[in-house]
Tab-separated table of C-alpha atoms in Angstrom:
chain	number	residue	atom	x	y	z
A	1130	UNK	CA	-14.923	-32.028	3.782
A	1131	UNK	CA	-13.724	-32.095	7.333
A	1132	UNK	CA	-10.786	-30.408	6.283
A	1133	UNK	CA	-12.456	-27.934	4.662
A	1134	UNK	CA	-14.720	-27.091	7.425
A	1135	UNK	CA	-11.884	-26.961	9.698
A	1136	UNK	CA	-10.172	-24.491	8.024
A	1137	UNK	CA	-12.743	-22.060	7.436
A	1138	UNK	CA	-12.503	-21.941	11.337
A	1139	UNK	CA	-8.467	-21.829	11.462
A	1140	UNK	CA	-7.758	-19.344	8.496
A	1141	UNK	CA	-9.609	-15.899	9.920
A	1142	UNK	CA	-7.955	-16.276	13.491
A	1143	UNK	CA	-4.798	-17.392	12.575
A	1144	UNK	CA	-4.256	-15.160	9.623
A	1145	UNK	CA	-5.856	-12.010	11.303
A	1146	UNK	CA	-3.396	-13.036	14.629
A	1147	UNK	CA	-0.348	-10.290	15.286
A	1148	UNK	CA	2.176	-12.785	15.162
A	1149	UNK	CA	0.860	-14.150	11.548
A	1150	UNK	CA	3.795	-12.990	9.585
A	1151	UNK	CA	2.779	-10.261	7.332
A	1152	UNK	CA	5.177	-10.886	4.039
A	1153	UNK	CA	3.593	-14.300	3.849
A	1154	UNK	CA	2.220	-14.183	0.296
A	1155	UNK	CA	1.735	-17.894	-0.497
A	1156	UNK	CA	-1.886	-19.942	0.658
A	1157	UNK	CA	-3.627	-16.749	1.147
A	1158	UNK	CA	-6.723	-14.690	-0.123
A	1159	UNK	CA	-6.092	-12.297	-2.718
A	1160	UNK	CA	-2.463	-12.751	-2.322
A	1161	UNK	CA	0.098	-14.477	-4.887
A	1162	UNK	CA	3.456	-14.755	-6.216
A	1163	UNK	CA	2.310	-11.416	-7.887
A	1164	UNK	CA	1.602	-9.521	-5.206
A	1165	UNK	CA	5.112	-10.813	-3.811
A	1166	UNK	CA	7.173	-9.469	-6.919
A	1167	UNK	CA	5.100	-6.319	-6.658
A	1168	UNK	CA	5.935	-5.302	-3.504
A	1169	UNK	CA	9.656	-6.390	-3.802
A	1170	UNK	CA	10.269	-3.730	-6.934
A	1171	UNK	CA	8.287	-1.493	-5.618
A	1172	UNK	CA	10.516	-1.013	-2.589
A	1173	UNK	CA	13.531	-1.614	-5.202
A	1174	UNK	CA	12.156	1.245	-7.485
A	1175	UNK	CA	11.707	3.697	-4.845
A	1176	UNK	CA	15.386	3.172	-3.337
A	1177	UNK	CA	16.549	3.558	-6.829
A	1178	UNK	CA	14.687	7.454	-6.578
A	1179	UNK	CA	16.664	7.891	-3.233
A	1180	UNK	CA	19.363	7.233	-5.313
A	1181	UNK	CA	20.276	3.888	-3.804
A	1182	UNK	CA	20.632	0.103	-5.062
A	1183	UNK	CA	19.352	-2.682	-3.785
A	1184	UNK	CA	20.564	-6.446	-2.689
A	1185	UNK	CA	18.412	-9.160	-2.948
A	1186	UNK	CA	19.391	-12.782	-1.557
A	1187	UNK	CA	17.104	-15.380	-2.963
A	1188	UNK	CA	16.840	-18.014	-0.261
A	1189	UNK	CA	16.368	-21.184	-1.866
A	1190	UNK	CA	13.927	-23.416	-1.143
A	1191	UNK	CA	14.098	-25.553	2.622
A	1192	UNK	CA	14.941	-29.009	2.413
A	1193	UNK	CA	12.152	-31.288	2.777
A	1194	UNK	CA	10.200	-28.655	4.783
A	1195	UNK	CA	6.730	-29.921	5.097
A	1196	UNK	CA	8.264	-33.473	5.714
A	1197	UNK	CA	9.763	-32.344	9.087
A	1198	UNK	CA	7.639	-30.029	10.737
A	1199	UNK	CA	7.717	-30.944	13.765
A	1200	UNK	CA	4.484	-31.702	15.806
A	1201	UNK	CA	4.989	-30.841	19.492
A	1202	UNK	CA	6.755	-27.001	18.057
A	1203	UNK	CA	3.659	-26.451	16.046
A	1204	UNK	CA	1.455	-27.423	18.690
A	1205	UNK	CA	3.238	-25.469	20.922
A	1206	UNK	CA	3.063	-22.470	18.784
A	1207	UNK	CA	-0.625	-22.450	17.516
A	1208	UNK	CA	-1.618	-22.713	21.535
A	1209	UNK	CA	1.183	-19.843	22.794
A	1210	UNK	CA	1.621	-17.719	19.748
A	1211	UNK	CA	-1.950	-18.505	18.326
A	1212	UNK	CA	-4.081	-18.820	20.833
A	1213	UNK	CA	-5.690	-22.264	20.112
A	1214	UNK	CA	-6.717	-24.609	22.884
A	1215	UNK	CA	-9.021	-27.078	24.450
A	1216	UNK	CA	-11.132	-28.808	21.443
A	1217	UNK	CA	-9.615	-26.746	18.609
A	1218	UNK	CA	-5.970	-27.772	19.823
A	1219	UNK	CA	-6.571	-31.224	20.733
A	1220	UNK	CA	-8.229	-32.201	17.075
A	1221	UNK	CA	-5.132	-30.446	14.932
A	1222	UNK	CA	-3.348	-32.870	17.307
A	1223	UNK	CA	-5.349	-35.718	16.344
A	1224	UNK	CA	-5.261	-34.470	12.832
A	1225	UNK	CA	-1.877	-35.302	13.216
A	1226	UNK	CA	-1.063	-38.275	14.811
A	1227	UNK	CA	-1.572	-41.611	14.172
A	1228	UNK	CA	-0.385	-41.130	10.466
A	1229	UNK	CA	1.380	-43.605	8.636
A	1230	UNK	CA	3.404	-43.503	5.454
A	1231	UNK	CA	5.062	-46.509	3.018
A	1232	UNK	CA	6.653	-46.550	-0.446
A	1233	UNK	CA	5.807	-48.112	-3.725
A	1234	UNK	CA	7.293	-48.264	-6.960
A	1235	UNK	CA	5.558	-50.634	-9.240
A	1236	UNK	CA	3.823	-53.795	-7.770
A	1237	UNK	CA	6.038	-53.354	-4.548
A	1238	UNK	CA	5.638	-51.607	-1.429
A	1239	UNK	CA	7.581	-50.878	1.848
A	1240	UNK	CA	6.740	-51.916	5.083
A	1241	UNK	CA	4.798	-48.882	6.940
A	1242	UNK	CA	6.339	-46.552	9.528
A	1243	UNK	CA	4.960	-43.522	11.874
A	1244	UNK	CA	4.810	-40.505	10.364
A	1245	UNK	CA	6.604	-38.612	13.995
A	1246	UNK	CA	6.835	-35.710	12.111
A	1247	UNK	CA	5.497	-33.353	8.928
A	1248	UNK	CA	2.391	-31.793	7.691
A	1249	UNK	CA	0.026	-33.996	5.399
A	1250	UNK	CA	1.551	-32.847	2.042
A	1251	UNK	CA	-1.274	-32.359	-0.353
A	1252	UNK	CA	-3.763	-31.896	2.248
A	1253	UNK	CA	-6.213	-29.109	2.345
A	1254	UNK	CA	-4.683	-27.782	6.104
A	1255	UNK	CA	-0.944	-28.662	5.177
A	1256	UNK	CA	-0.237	-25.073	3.826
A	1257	UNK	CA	-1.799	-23.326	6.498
A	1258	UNK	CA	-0.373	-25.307	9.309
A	1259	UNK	CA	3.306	-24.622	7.637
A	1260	UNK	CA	2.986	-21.176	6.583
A	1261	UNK	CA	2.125	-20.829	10.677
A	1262	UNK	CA	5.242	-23.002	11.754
A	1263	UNK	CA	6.931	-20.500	9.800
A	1264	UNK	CA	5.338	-17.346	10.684
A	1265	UNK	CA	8.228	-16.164	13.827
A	1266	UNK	CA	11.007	-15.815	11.106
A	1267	UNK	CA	9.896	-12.836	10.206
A	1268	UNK	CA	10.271	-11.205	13.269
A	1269	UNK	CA	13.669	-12.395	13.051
A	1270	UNK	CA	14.097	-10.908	10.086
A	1271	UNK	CA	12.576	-7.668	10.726
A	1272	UNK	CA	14.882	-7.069	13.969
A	1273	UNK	CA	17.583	-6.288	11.174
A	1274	UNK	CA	15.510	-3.778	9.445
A	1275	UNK	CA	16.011	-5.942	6.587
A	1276	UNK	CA	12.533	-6.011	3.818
A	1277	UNK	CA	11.667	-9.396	2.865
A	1278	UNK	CA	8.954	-11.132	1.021
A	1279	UNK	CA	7.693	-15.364	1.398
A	1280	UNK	CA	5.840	-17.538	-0.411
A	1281	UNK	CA	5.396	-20.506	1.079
A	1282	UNK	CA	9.338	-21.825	1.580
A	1283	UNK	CA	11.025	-19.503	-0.174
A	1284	UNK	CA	12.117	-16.489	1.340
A	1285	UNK	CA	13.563	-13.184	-0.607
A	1286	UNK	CA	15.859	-10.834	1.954
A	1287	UNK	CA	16.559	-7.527	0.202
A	1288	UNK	CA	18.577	-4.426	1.695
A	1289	UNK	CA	18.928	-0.873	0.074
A	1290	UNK	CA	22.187	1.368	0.173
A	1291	UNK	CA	24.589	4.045	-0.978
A	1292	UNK	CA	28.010	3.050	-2.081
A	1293	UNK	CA	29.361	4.327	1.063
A	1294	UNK	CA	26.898	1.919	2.900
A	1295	UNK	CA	27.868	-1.553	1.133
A	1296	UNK	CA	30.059	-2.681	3.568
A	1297	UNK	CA	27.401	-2.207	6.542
A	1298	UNK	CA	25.088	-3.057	4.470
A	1299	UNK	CA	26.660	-6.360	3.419
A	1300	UNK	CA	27.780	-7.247	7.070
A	1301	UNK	CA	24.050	-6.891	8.013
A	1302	UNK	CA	22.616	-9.098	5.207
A	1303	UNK	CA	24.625	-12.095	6.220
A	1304	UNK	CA	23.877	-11.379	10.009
A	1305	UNK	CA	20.425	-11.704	9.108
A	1306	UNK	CA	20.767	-14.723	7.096
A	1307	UNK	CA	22.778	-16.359	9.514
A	1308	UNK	CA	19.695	-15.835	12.088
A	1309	UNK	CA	17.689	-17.033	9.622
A	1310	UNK	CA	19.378	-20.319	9.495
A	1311	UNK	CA	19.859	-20.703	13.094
A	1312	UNK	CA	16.141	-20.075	13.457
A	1313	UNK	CA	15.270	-22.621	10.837
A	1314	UNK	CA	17.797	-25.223	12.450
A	1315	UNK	CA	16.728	-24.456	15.691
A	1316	UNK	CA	12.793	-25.505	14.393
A	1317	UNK	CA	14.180	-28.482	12.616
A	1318	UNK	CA	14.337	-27.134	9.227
A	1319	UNK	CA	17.131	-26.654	6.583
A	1320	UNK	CA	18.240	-24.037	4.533
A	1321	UNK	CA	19.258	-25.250	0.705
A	1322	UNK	CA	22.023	-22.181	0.970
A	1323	UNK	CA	24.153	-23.506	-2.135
A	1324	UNK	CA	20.542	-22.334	-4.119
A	1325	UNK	CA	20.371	-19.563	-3.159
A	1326	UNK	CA	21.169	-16.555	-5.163
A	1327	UNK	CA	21.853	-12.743	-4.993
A	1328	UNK	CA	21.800	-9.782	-7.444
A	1329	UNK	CA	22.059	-5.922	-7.265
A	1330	UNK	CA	19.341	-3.563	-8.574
A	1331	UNK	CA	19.396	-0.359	-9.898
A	1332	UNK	CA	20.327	2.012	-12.035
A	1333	UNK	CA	23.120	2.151	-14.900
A	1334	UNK	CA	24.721	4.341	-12.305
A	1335	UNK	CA	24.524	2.903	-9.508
A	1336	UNK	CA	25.519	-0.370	-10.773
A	1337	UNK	CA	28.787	1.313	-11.532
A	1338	UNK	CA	28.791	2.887	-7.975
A	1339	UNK	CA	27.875	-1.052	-6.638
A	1340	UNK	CA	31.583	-2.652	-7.885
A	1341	UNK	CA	32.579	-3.015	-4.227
A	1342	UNK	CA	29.246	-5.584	-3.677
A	1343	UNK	CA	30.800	-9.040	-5.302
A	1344	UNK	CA	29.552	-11.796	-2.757
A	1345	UNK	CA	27.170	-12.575	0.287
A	1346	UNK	CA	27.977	-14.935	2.764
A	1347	UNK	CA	24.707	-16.826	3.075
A	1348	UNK	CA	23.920	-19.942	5.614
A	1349	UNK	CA	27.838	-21.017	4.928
A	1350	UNK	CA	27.948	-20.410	1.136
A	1351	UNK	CA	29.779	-17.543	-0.877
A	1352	UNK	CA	26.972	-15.991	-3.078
A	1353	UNK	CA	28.948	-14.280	-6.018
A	1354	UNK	CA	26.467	-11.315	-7.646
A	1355	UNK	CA	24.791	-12.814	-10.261
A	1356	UNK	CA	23.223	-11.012	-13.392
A	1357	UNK	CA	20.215	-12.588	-13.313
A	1358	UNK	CA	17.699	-13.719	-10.607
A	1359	UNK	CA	15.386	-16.433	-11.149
A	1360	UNK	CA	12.169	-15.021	-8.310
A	1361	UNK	CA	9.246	-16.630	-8.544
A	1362	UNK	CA	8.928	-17.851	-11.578
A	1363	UNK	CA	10.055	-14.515	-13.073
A	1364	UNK	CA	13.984	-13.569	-14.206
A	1365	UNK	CA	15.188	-10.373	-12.772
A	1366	UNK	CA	17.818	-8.590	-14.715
A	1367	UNK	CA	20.695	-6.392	-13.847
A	1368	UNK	CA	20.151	-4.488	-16.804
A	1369	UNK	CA	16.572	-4.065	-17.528
């Protein structure tokens, strides 16, 4: 109930704060994985009526992410990008620490050990306090003028462009993901880059015009074009 009450306070002024990131579709109001799909092929139908195709780079899902959050960057954030301090700040800090974890299996249990790091996973604030830790990435990805849609730890990158454009286009798409993983490493987190995926959308004819797109170098990996895109919980097909 605490919890609860809590975040009725955090939710409005975090989510309504400028550096909330935008594309963040997962833990809030009236958004969904939906409303993420929607707005990705949207943008993809449109470029296809500019006569254009689309890459999209499925970044796969980060490795233990609400595990290692750290504490002292997210409490660093929420009180210089977010604003929080005195009380507020010093109870999501006590929210926080003092937590203790162990393991069972069966009728035996592990000794227990500090939790120095993570979000309470199945936790009422959990979601809220990592889709915050989150949030800058976006401005890292929107210094590209890359589009891009999250829910919760997965992240979708998506570029549009002419066949004359795929090389740029290309070259940008793995600058951007390789700021993406710096950023992530840099904030303790890990991208799963050898699940991650990419496919090209459009039309009949621009697929034909696309043969010069075969691979994205993403966070280390060689992403080969793929035919289908599993997004969300829903397939996207080359040819559909």
């Amino acid at each position: 109930m605490l919890q609860r009450l809590a975040l009725a306070q955090l939710w409005p002024h975090l989510f309504n704060s400028a550096n909330f990131c935008p594309f963040q579709t997962g833990f809030r109001t009236s958004h969904s994985t939906e409303t993420a799909l929607l707005e990705l092929l949207n943008d993809v139908y449109s470029a296809g009526d500019d006569r254009r195709f689309t890459v999209v780079v499925g970044l796969r899902h980060l490795r233990a992410a609400f595990g290692i959050v750290s504490h002292s960057v997210l409490l660093n954030r929420l009180q210089d990008e977010f604003g929080l301090s005195s009380t507020v700040l010093n109870w999501v800090c006590s929210y926080l620490s003092d937590r203790q974890q162990y393991l069972k299996i069966g009728r035996h249990s592990s000794d227990l050990l500090d939790c120095c790091s993570g979000v309470p996973q199945g936790s009422v604030l959990a979601p809220l306090l990592f889709a915050t830790y989150v949030s800058p990435v976006g401005s890292v990805i929107e210094s590209f003028s890359v589009g891009y849609q999250q829910y919760a730890d997965d992240t979708q990158l998506y570029l549009s462009m002419r066949a004359d454009e795929s090389a740029q286009g290309i070259d940008i798409l793995c600058s951007c993901s390789k700021a993406v993983r710096d950023w992530y490493l840099s904030n303790n987190l890990l991208l799963n880059a050898d699940k991650s995926e990419m496919i090209v959308l459009g039309t009949a004819n621009q697929l034909c015009l696309a043969t010069t797109v075969d691979s994205v170098e993403v966070a280390g990996a060689t992403l080969p074009v793929a035919p289908t895109l599993k997004l969300l919980g829903v397939i996207l097909d080359q040819h559909r």
